[in-house]
Amino acid sequence: MDQFLITGSSRIAGEVTISGAKNAALPLLAAMILAETPTTLHNVPSLQDVRTLIALIGGMGIHIQKQGDTVTCDTKTIDNFYAPYDLVKTMRASILVLGPLLARFGEAEVSLPGGCAIGSRPVDQHLKAFEAMGATISVENGYVKAQAPKGGKLIGCNFSFDMITVGGTENVIMAAALAKGTTVLGNCALEPEVVDLANMLVAMGAKISGIGTSTMTIEGVERLHGCEYSVVADRIETGSYLAGALMTRGDVLAKNTSALLLTPVLEKFEDMGAVITTGDDWIRAQMTGRPRPVNIRTQPHPGFPTDMQAQLMAISCLADGTSTFIENIFENRYMHVPELNRLGASIQVDGHTAVVTGVENFTAAPVMATDLRASMSLVMAAATAEGESLIDRIYHIDRGYENVESKLRALGVNIERINSNN
Ligand code: UD1
């Protein structure tokens, strides 16, 4: 298992080019299953989760390959509709193949995603919507078996999600695109990645109105064709690197991204004392003094994103005062707290609330990455601490941050990957 050795006291400054969003690339790759003719997707990041989904789709007999940041896919040779546990267990987003398979081929067998480190994360809303569209769903031996009604087509319906779910909204709009009749979906997620998927479906011939609002209307079409599309910039990667500037009185220019994607995060950065300047496709964060404390409450988009909670907490550890965090999306998303405390932070958790008393500096320590975004908060904290910190279990970071070491090095972080098997 690889580890990062980080020698701290860095000032994080320089330019970083932002990759395509992992959380958009995954549903867009799943959507390729819907097309009868070849599809080309650009700006796809090279990440473990992307490789996993490509392997999953390829395992169905589909011709799919990635060269550079472009993925091409031709579904003509598909010979099964099966997503095995071995691949699904590493990535919850694998469930996103269920909607496309069911809608286009009338059947699917997909392993249930295993328990996840950041909470139990059920998929009941996905399944409830497919049932409302006439599918028969059973769960046997850890697999979801889904069958479309007689005739092999899902049937359009009115459905409102019980809670806002990003993956649920994505899975169901993909299914509805090929259903018979019209589907009206209420309480949809508004995340930019959902919008990106809806736009790609439209480019494939889908008829969707209300994109970017909480009610989407999808008029099912007979077939979808391939298209050429480019993945939206990764707003979480963008925010993660900009956060480094706030922690180290630094100056980070993020390119190939858009301020419109992360308004709630940039507002908090400004509240904490950063000077934020933006252009059409770049954002710059400059910081001179110690951060000011903040209060953060995670919410579905356009609220503050849960995927930036750990990074903002790492900044607030160094603030001149006390900050409060309330995590509303996931039940167990404070696993980075004990690790940040090992680095000298002072954080107390009570249920969904974390109270952070700012300290002057982090101190180096061996720590363990606990989930994808939490791992970036530890990397940034270690980069500011005086001395050497060893970060274990960095496979989490490889799931979601493309070329993380070279991007961090270009920003002045002294980071080395160690293969502990050697
Ligand atoms: C996506 C993102 C993830 C982000 C999350 C919230 C991807 C690949 N991942 O995850 O990075 O943190 O959105 O912004 O895009 N829930 C249910 N039943 C369901 C579905 C969800 O109870 O059927 C609950 C979940 O347990 C969770 C909440 O709803 O507490 C939000 O989950 P959801 O929006 O579905 O997150 P993901 O799509 O898994």
Coordinates of C-alpha atoms and ligand atoms in Angstrom, one line a residue:
M1 CA 0.0 0.0 0.0
D2 CA 1.4 3.4 -1.0
Q3 CA 2.0 6.2 1.5
F4 CA 2.8 9.9 1.1
L5 CA 5.8 11.4 2.9
I6 CA 5.2 15.1 3.2
T7 CA 7.9 17.5 4.5
G8 CA 5.9 20.5 5.7
S9 CA 6.3 24.2 6.3
S10 CA 5.3 24.8 2.6
R11 CA 3.8 27.9 1.2
I12 CA 1.2 26.7 -1.3
A13 CA 1.5 28.9 -4.3
G14 CA 1.5 28.6 -8.1
E15 CA -0.8 27.4 -10.9
V16 CA -2.7 24.2 -11.2
T17 CA -4.8 22.9 -14.1
I18 CA -8.0 21.4 -13.0
S19 CA -9.2 18.0 -14.5
G20 CA -12.6 16.8 -15.5
A21 CA -14.9 16.1 -12.6
K22 CA -14.9 12.5 -11.3
N23 CA -18.5 12.9 -10.2
A24 CA -19.5 13.9 -13.7
A25 CA -17.3 11.5 -15.6
L26 CA -18.8 8.4 -13.8
P27 CA -22.5 9.1 -14.8
L28 CA -21.4 10.2 -18.3
L29 CA -19.6 6.9 -18.8
A30 CA -22.6 5.0 -17.6
A31 CA -24.8 7.0 -20.0
M32 CA -22.7 5.7 -22.9
I33 CA -24.4 2.4 -22.4
L34 CA -27.6 4.0 -23.7
A35 CA -26.3 4.9 -27.1
E36 CA -26.8 2.7 -30.2
T37 CA -23.9 4.4 -32.1
P38 CA -20.4 5.2 -30.9
T39 CA -19.8 8.0 -28.2
T40 CA -16.7 10.0 -27.5
L41 CA -16.1 11.6 -24.1
H42 CA -13.3 14.2 -23.6
N43 CA -11.7 15.6 -20.5
V44 CA -12.0 12.3 -18.6
P45 CA -9.7 12.3 -15.6
S46 CA -7.3 9.3 -15.1
L47 CA -8.5 8.0 -11.8
Q48 CA -9.0 4.7 -10.2
D49 CA -12.8 5.1 -10.1
V50 CA -12.8 5.8 -13.8
R51 CA -10.7 2.7 -14.5
T52 CA -13.1 0.7 -12.4
L53 CA -16.2 1.8 -14.3
I54 CA -14.5 1.3 -17.7
A55 CA -13.6 -2.3 -16.6
L56 CA -17.2 -2.8 -15.4
I57 CA -18.6 -1.6 -18.8
G58 CA -16.0 -3.5 -20.8
G59 CA -16.9 -6.7 -18.8
M60 CA -20.4 -6.5 -20.5
G61 CA -18.8 -7.0 -23.9
I62 CA -18.9 -3.3 -24.8
H63 CA -16.0 -1.9 -26.7
I64 CA -14.7 0.9 -24.5
Q65 CA -11.3 2.4 -24.2
K66 CA -9.5 5.4 -22.8
Q67 CA -6.6 7.1 -24.6
G68 CA -5.3 10.2 -22.9
D69 CA -8.3 12.0 -21.6
T70 CA -10.7 10.7 -24.3
V71 CA -12.9 7.7 -23.9
T72 CA -14.6 6.0 -26.9
C73 CA -17.4 3.6 -26.5
D74 CA -19.3 1.3 -28.9
T75 CA -22.1 -0.8 -27.4
K76 CA -22.8 -2.9 -30.4
T77 CA -21.0 -6.0 -29.0
I78 CA -22.7 -6.0 -25.6
D79 CA -23.3 -9.6 -24.5
N80 CA -24.4 -9.4 -20.8
F81 CA -26.1 -7.0 -18.4
Y82 CA -24.1 -8.0 -15.3
A83 CA -22.1 -5.9 -12.8
P84 CA -20.1 -8.2 -10.5
Y85 CA -19.5 -7.6 -6.8
D86 CA -15.7 -7.5 -7.2
L87 CA -15.8 -4.3 -9.1
V88 CA -18.9 -2.7 -7.6
K89 CA -17.7 -3.1 -4.0
T90 CA -14.8 -0.6 -4.6
M91 CA -17.1 2.1 -5.9
R92 CA -20.7 2.9 -5.0
A93 CA -21.2 4.8 -8.3
S94 CA -21.2 1.4 -10.1
I95 CA -25.0 1.4 -9.4
L96 CA -25.3 4.0 -12.1
V97 CA -25.2 1.2 -14.8
L98 CA -28.5 -0.2 -13.5
G99 CA -30.7 2.5 -15.0
P100 CA -29.1 2.5 -18.5
L101 CA -29.1 -1.3 -18.7
L102 CA -32.7 -1.7 -17.6
A103 CA -33.9 1.1 -19.9
R104 CA -32.2 -0.1 -23.0
F105 CA -32.1 -3.9 -22.6
G106 CA -35.0 -4.5 -20.2
E107 CA -32.9 -6.3 -17.6
A108 CA -29.9 -5.9 -15.4
E109 CA -28.1 -7.7 -12.5
V110 CA -25.9 -5.4 -10.5
S111 CA -24.2 -6.1 -7.2
L112 CA -25.4 -3.9 -4.3
P113 CA -22.7 -1.4 -3.4
G114 CA -21.2 -2.5 -0.1
G115 CA -21.3 -0.5 3.1
C116 CA -19.2 2.6 2.7
A117 CA -16.9 4.3 5.1
I118 CA -18.9 7.5 5.1
G119 CA -22.2 5.9 6.2
S120 CA -24.6 3.2 5.1
R121 CA -25.6 5.0 1.9
P122 CA -28.6 3.0 0.7
V123 CA -29.9 3.0 -2.9
D124 CA -33.6 2.6 -2.0
Q125 CA -34.6 5.7 -3.9
H126 CA -33.1 4.4 -7.2
L127 CA -35.0 1.1 -6.8
K128 CA -38.2 2.8 -5.7
A129 CA -38.2 5.0 -8.9
F130 CA -37.5 2.0 -11.2
E131 CA -40.4 0.1 -9.6
A132 CA -42.6 3.2 -10.2
M133 CA -41.6 2.8 -13.8
G134 CA -42.9 -0.7 -13.8
A135 CA -39.7 -2.7 -13.2
T136 CA -39.7 -5.8 -11.1
I137 CA -36.9 -5.6 -8.6
S138 CA -35.5 -8.3 -6.3
V139 CA -32.4 -8.4 -4.2
E140 CA -30.9 -11.9 -4.1
N141 CA -27.5 -12.9 -2.8
G142 CA -26.3 -9.3 -2.6
Y143 CA -27.4 -8.6 -6.2
V144 CA -30.2 -6.3 -7.5
K145 CA -32.0 -8.1 -10.2
A146 CA -34.2 -5.8 -12.3
Q147 CA -36.6 -6.6 -15.1
A148 CA -38.6 -4.2 -17.2
P149 CA -42.3 -4.8 -17.7
K150 CA -43.6 -7.0 -20.5
G151 CA -42.5 -5.5 -23.8
G152 CA -39.1 -4.7 -22.3
K153 CA -39.7 -1.0 -21.9
L154 CA -39.9 1.0 -18.7
I155 CA -43.0 3.2 -18.5
G156 CA -42.9 6.9 -17.8
C157 CA -44.4 8.0 -14.4
N158 CA -44.6 10.8 -11.9
F159 CA -42.1 10.2 -9.1
S160 CA -40.7 12.4 -6.4
F161 CA -37.6 11.5 -4.4
D162 CA -38.1 11.3 -0.6
M163 CA -34.7 13.0 -0.2
I164 CA -32.3 14.8 -2.5
T165 CA -30.0 12.2 -4.1
V166 CA -27.4 12.9 -6.7
G167 CA -26.9 9.3 -7.9
G168 CA -30.6 8.6 -7.7
T169 CA -31.5 11.5 -9.9
E170 CA -28.8 10.5 -12.4
N171 CA -29.8 6.9 -12.5
V172 CA -33.5 7.7 -13.0
I173 CA -33.1 10.4 -15.7
M174 CA -30.9 7.9 -17.7
A175 CA -33.6 5.3 -17.4
A176 CA -36.5 7.7 -18.2
A177 CA -34.7 8.9 -21.4
L178 CA -35.6 5.6 -23.1
A179 CA -38.9 4.9 -21.2
K180 CA -42.3 4.7 -23.0
G181 CA -44.1 8.0 -22.3
T182 CA -43.2 10.9 -20.1
T183 CA -41.6 10.9 -16.7
V184 CA -42.0 13.9 -14.3
L185 CA -39.3 13.7 -11.6
G186 CA -39.7 15.8 -8.4
N187 CA -37.2 16.8 -5.7
C188 CA -34.2 16.3 -8.2
A189 CA -30.6 17.0 -7.2
L190 CA -29.3 20.3 -8.7
E191 CA -25.6 19.5 -8.6
P192 CA -23.6 20.7 -11.7
E193 CA -22.7 17.0 -12.4
V194 CA -26.4 16.2 -12.7
V195 CA -26.8 19.1 -15.2
D196 CA -23.8 17.9 -17.1
L197 CA -25.4 14.4 -17.5
A198 CA -28.7 15.9 -18.6
N199 CA -26.9 18.0 -21.2
M200 CA -25.1 14.9 -22.5
L201 CA -28.3 13.0 -22.7
V202 CA -29.9 15.8 -24.7
A203 CA -26.8 15.7 -27.1
M204 CA -27.6 11.9 -27.5
G205 CA -31.2 12.7 -28.5
A206 CA -33.0 12.7 -25.2
K207 CA -35.9 15.1 -24.6
I208 CA -35.5 16.7 -21.1
S209 CA -36.9 20.0 -19.8
G210 CA -36.3 21.6 -16.5
I211 CA -32.6 20.8 -16.5
G212 CA -31.0 22.5 -13.4
T213 CA -34.3 22.7 -11.5
S214 CA -35.8 20.4 -9.0
T215 CA -38.5 19.2 -11.4
M216 CA -37.3 17.5 -14.6
T217 CA -39.7 16.3 -17.3
I218 CA -38.3 13.5 -19.6
E219 CA -40.2 12.5 -22.7
G220 CA -39.0 9.0 -23.5
V221 CA -37.6 8.4 -27.0
E222 CA -37.3 5.2 -29.0
R223 CA -33.5 5.3 -29.2
L224 CA -30.5 7.4 -28.3
H225 CA -27.4 7.9 -30.5
G226 CA -23.8 8.6 -29.7
C227 CA -22.3 12.1 -29.4
E228 CA -19.1 13.9 -28.6
Y229 CA -19.1 15.5 -25.2
S230 CA -16.6 17.0 -22.7
V231 CA -16.7 16.5 -18.9
V232 CA -17.3 19.6 -16.8
A233 CA -14.4 20.8 -14.6
D234 CA -14.0 19.2 -11.1
R235 CA -15.3 21.8 -8.6
I236 CA -14.1 19.7 -5.6
E237 CA -10.6 19.4 -7.0
T238 CA -10.6 23.1 -7.7
G239 CA -11.7 23.9 -4.1
S240 CA -9.2 21.5 -2.6
Y241 CA -6.2 23.2 -4.2
L242 CA -7.5 26.7 -3.5
A243 CA -7.9 25.7 0.1
G244 CA -4.1 25.2 0.3
A245 CA -3.6 28.9 -0.3
L246 CA -5.8 29.7 2.7
M247 CA -3.9 27.4 5.0
T248 CA -0.4 28.7 4.1
R249 CA -0.8 32.4 3.4
G250 CA -0.4 31.3 -0.2
D251 CA -1.5 32.2 -3.7
V252 CA -3.1 29.6 -6.0
L253 CA -4.4 30.1 -9.5
A254 CA -6.7 27.3 -10.6
K255 CA -7.1 27.1 -14.4
N256 CA -9.6 25.2 -16.6
T257 CA -12.4 25.6 -14.1
S258 CA -15.3 27.9 -13.4
A259 CA -16.2 30.1 -10.4
L260 CA -19.9 29.4 -11.2
L261 CA -19.5 25.8 -10.1
L262 CA -18.4 26.7 -6.6
T263 CA -20.1 29.8 -5.5
P264 CA -20.8 28.6 -1.9
V265 CA -17.2 27.5 -1.4
L266 CA -15.7 30.8 -2.7
E267 CA -18.1 32.8 -0.4
K268 CA -16.7 30.9 2.6
F269 CA -13.1 31.4 1.4
E270 CA -13.8 35.1 1.3
D271 CA -15.4 35.0 4.8
M272 CA -12.2 33.4 6.0
G273 CA -10.2 36.3 4.6
A274 CA -9.0 35.2 1.2
V275 CA -9.0 37.5 -1.8
I276 CA -10.8 35.7 -4.6
T277 CA -10.5 36.9 -8.2
T278 CA -12.0 35.0 -11.1
G279 CA -12.1 35.0 -14.9
D280 CA -14.1 32.9 -17.4
D281 CA -12.1 29.8 -16.8
W282 CA -9.9 30.5 -13.8
I283 CA -10.0 31.3 -10.1
R284 CA -7.3 32.8 -7.9
A285 CA -7.1 32.6 -4.1
Q286 CA -4.7 34.8 -2.3
M287 CA -4.3 34.8 1.5
T288 CA -2.1 37.0 3.7
G289 CA -3.0 36.6 7.4
R290 CA -4.4 33.9 9.6
P291 CA -7.9 32.6 8.5
R292 CA -11.0 33.9 10.2
P293 CA -13.3 31.3 11.8
V294 CA -16.4 30.1 9.9
N295 CA -19.7 28.4 10.4
I296 CA -20.5 25.7 7.8
R297 CA -23.6 23.6 7.3
T298 CA -23.4 21.1 4.4
Q299 CA -26.4 21.0 2.1
P300 CA -27.4 19.7 -1.3
H301 CA -26.4 22.1 -4.2
P302 CA -26.5 25.1 -4.2
G303 CA -25.7 24.8 -0.5
F304 CA -22.2 24.1 0.8
P305 CA -21.0 20.7 -0.6
T306 CA -20.3 17.9 1.8
D307 CA -17.3 17.0 -0.4
M308 CA -15.5 20.2 0.7
Q309 CA -16.3 19.9 4.4
A310 CA -13.0 18.2 5.4
Q311 CA -10.9 20.7 3.5
L312 CA -12.6 23.7 5.0
M313 CA -12.3 22.1 8.4
A314 CA -8.5 21.8 7.9
I315 CA -8.4 25.6 7.1
S316 CA -10.5 26.4 10.2
C317 CA -8.1 24.4 12.4
L318 CA -5.6 27.3 11.9
A319 CA -8.2 30.1 12.3
D320 CA -8.1 32.8 14.8
G321 CA -11.1 31.7 16.8
T322 CA -13.8 29.0 17.0
S323 CA -15.6 27.5 13.9
T324 CA -18.6 25.3 13.8
F325 CA -19.5 22.6 11.2
I326 CA -22.8 20.8 10.8
E327 CA -22.7 17.8 8.4
N328 CA -26.2 17.2 7.1
I329 CA -25.6 14.8 4.2
F330 CA -23.7 11.8 5.5
E331 CA -24.0 10.3 9.0
N332 CA -20.3 9.4 9.5
R333 CA -18.3 12.0 7.8
Y334 CA -16.0 13.2 10.6
M335 CA -13.5 10.4 10.3
H336 CA -10.8 12.9 9.5
V337 CA -11.3 14.6 12.9
P338 CA -9.1 12.3 15.0
E339 CA -6.4 12.4 12.2
L340 CA -6.4 16.2 12.1
N341 CA -6.3 16.2 16.0
R342 CA -3.2 14.0 15.7
L343 CA -1.7 16.8 13.6
G344 CA -2.3 19.2 16.5
A345 CA -5.8 20.4 15.7
S346 CA -8.4 20.9 18.4
I347 CA -11.7 19.6 17.2
Q348 CA -14.6 18.2 19.2
V349 CA -17.5 16.2 17.6
D350 CA -21.0 15.8 19.0
G351 CA -23.2 14.0 16.6
H352 CA -23.5 16.0 13.4
T353 CA -21.7 19.0 14.9
A354 CA -18.0 19.6 15.0
V355 CA -16.5 22.5 16.9
V356 CA -13.0 23.6 15.9
T357 CA -10.9 25.8 18.2
G358 CA -8.2 27.3 16.0
V359 CA -4.5 26.7 16.8
E360 CA -1.4 28.6 15.5
N361 CA 0.2 25.6 13.6
F362 CA -0.2 21.9 12.8
T363 CA 2.5 19.6 14.0
A364 CA 3.8 16.7 11.9
A365 CA 2.5 13.2 12.7
P366 CA 1.8 9.8 11.0
V367 CA -1.8 9.8 10.0
M368 CA -4.2 7.6 8.0
A369 CA -6.4 8.7 5.1
T370 CA -10.0 7.7 5.8
D371 CA -12.0 8.7 2.7
L372 CA -11.4 10.4 -0.5
R373 CA -11.9 14.1 0.4
A374 CA -10.7 13.7 4.0
S375 CA -7.4 12.5 2.6
M376 CA -6.9 15.9 0.9
S377 CA -7.5 17.7 4.1
L378 CA -4.7 15.6 5.7
V379 CA -2.3 16.2 2.8
M380 CA -2.8 20.0 3.1
A381 CA -2.5 20.0 6.9
A382 CA 0.7 17.9 6.7
A383 CA 2.1 20.4 4.1
T384 CA 1.7 23.2 6.5
A385 CA 3.1 21.4 9.6
E386 CA 6.7 21.7 10.6
G387 CA 8.5 18.3 10.0
E388 CA 7.7 15.1 8.2
S389 CA 4.3 13.5 8.1
L390 CA 3.6 10.0 6.7
I391 CA 0.1 9.6 5.3
D392 CA -1.1 6.0 5.0
R393 CA -3.9 4.5 2.9
I394 CA -3.6 7.0 0.1
Y395 CA -5.4 4.8 -2.3
H396 CA -8.4 6.9 -1.2
I397 CA -6.8 10.0 -2.8
D398 CA -5.9 8.1 -6.0
R399 CA -9.6 7.4 -6.5
G400 CA -10.4 11.1 -7.0
Y401 CA -7.4 13.4 -7.6
E402 CA -5.6 13.1 -11.0
N403 CA -1.8 13.5 -10.9
V404 CA -2.0 14.6 -7.3
E405 CA 1.7 14.6 -6.5
S406 CA 2.8 16.5 -9.6
K407 CA 0.0 19.1 -9.1
L408 CA 1.0 19.5 -5.4
R409 CA 4.7 19.7 -6.3
A410 CA 4.0 22.4 -8.8
L411 CA 2.3 24.3 -5.9
G412 CA 5.4 24.0 -3.7
V413 CA 4.5 20.9 -1.6
N414 CA 7.3 18.6 -0.7
I415 CA 5.6 15.3 -1.3
E416 CA 7.0 11.8 -2.1
R417 CA 5.1 8.6 -2.8
I418 CA 6.5 5.6 -0.9
N419 CA 5.6 2.1 -1.8
S420 CA 5.5 0.4 1.6
N421 CA 5.9 -3.1 -0.1
N422 CA 9.4 -2.2 -1.2
Ligands
UD1_1 C1 -22.7 11.8 -4.8 C2 -21.2 12.1 -5.0 C3 -20.5 12.3 -3.6 C4 -21.2 13.3 -2.8 C5 -22.7 13.1 -2.7 C6 -23.4 14.2 -2.0 C7 -20.7 10.9 -7.0 C8 -20.1 9.7 -7.7 N1 -20.6 10.9 -5.7 O1 -22.8 10.6 -4.0 O2 -19.1 12.6 -3.9 O3 -20.6 13.4 -1.5 O4 -23.2 12.9 -4.0 O5 -23.2 15.4 -2.7 O6 -21.3 11.7 -7.7 N2 -29.6 8.2 0.1 C9 -30.6 7.4 0.5 N3 -31.2 6.6 -0.4 C10 -30.8 6.6 -1.7 C11 -29.8 7.5 -2.1 C12 -29.2 8.3 -1.2 O7 -30.9 7.3 1.7 O8 -31.4 5.8 -2.5 C13 -28.9 9.1 1.1 C14 -27.4 8.8 1.3 O9 -27.2 7.8 2.2 C15 -26.9 10.1 1.7 C16 -27.7 11.1 1.0 O10 -28.9 10.4 0.6 O11 -27.0 10.3 3.1 C17 -27.1 11.7 -0.3 O12 -26.7 10.7 -1.1 P1 -26.5 10.9 -2.7 O13 -26.8 12.3 -3.1 O14 -27.2 9.8 -3.4 O15 -24.9 10.7 -2.9 P2 -24.2 9.8 -4.0 O16 -24.9 10.0 -5.3 O17 -23.9 8.5 -3.5

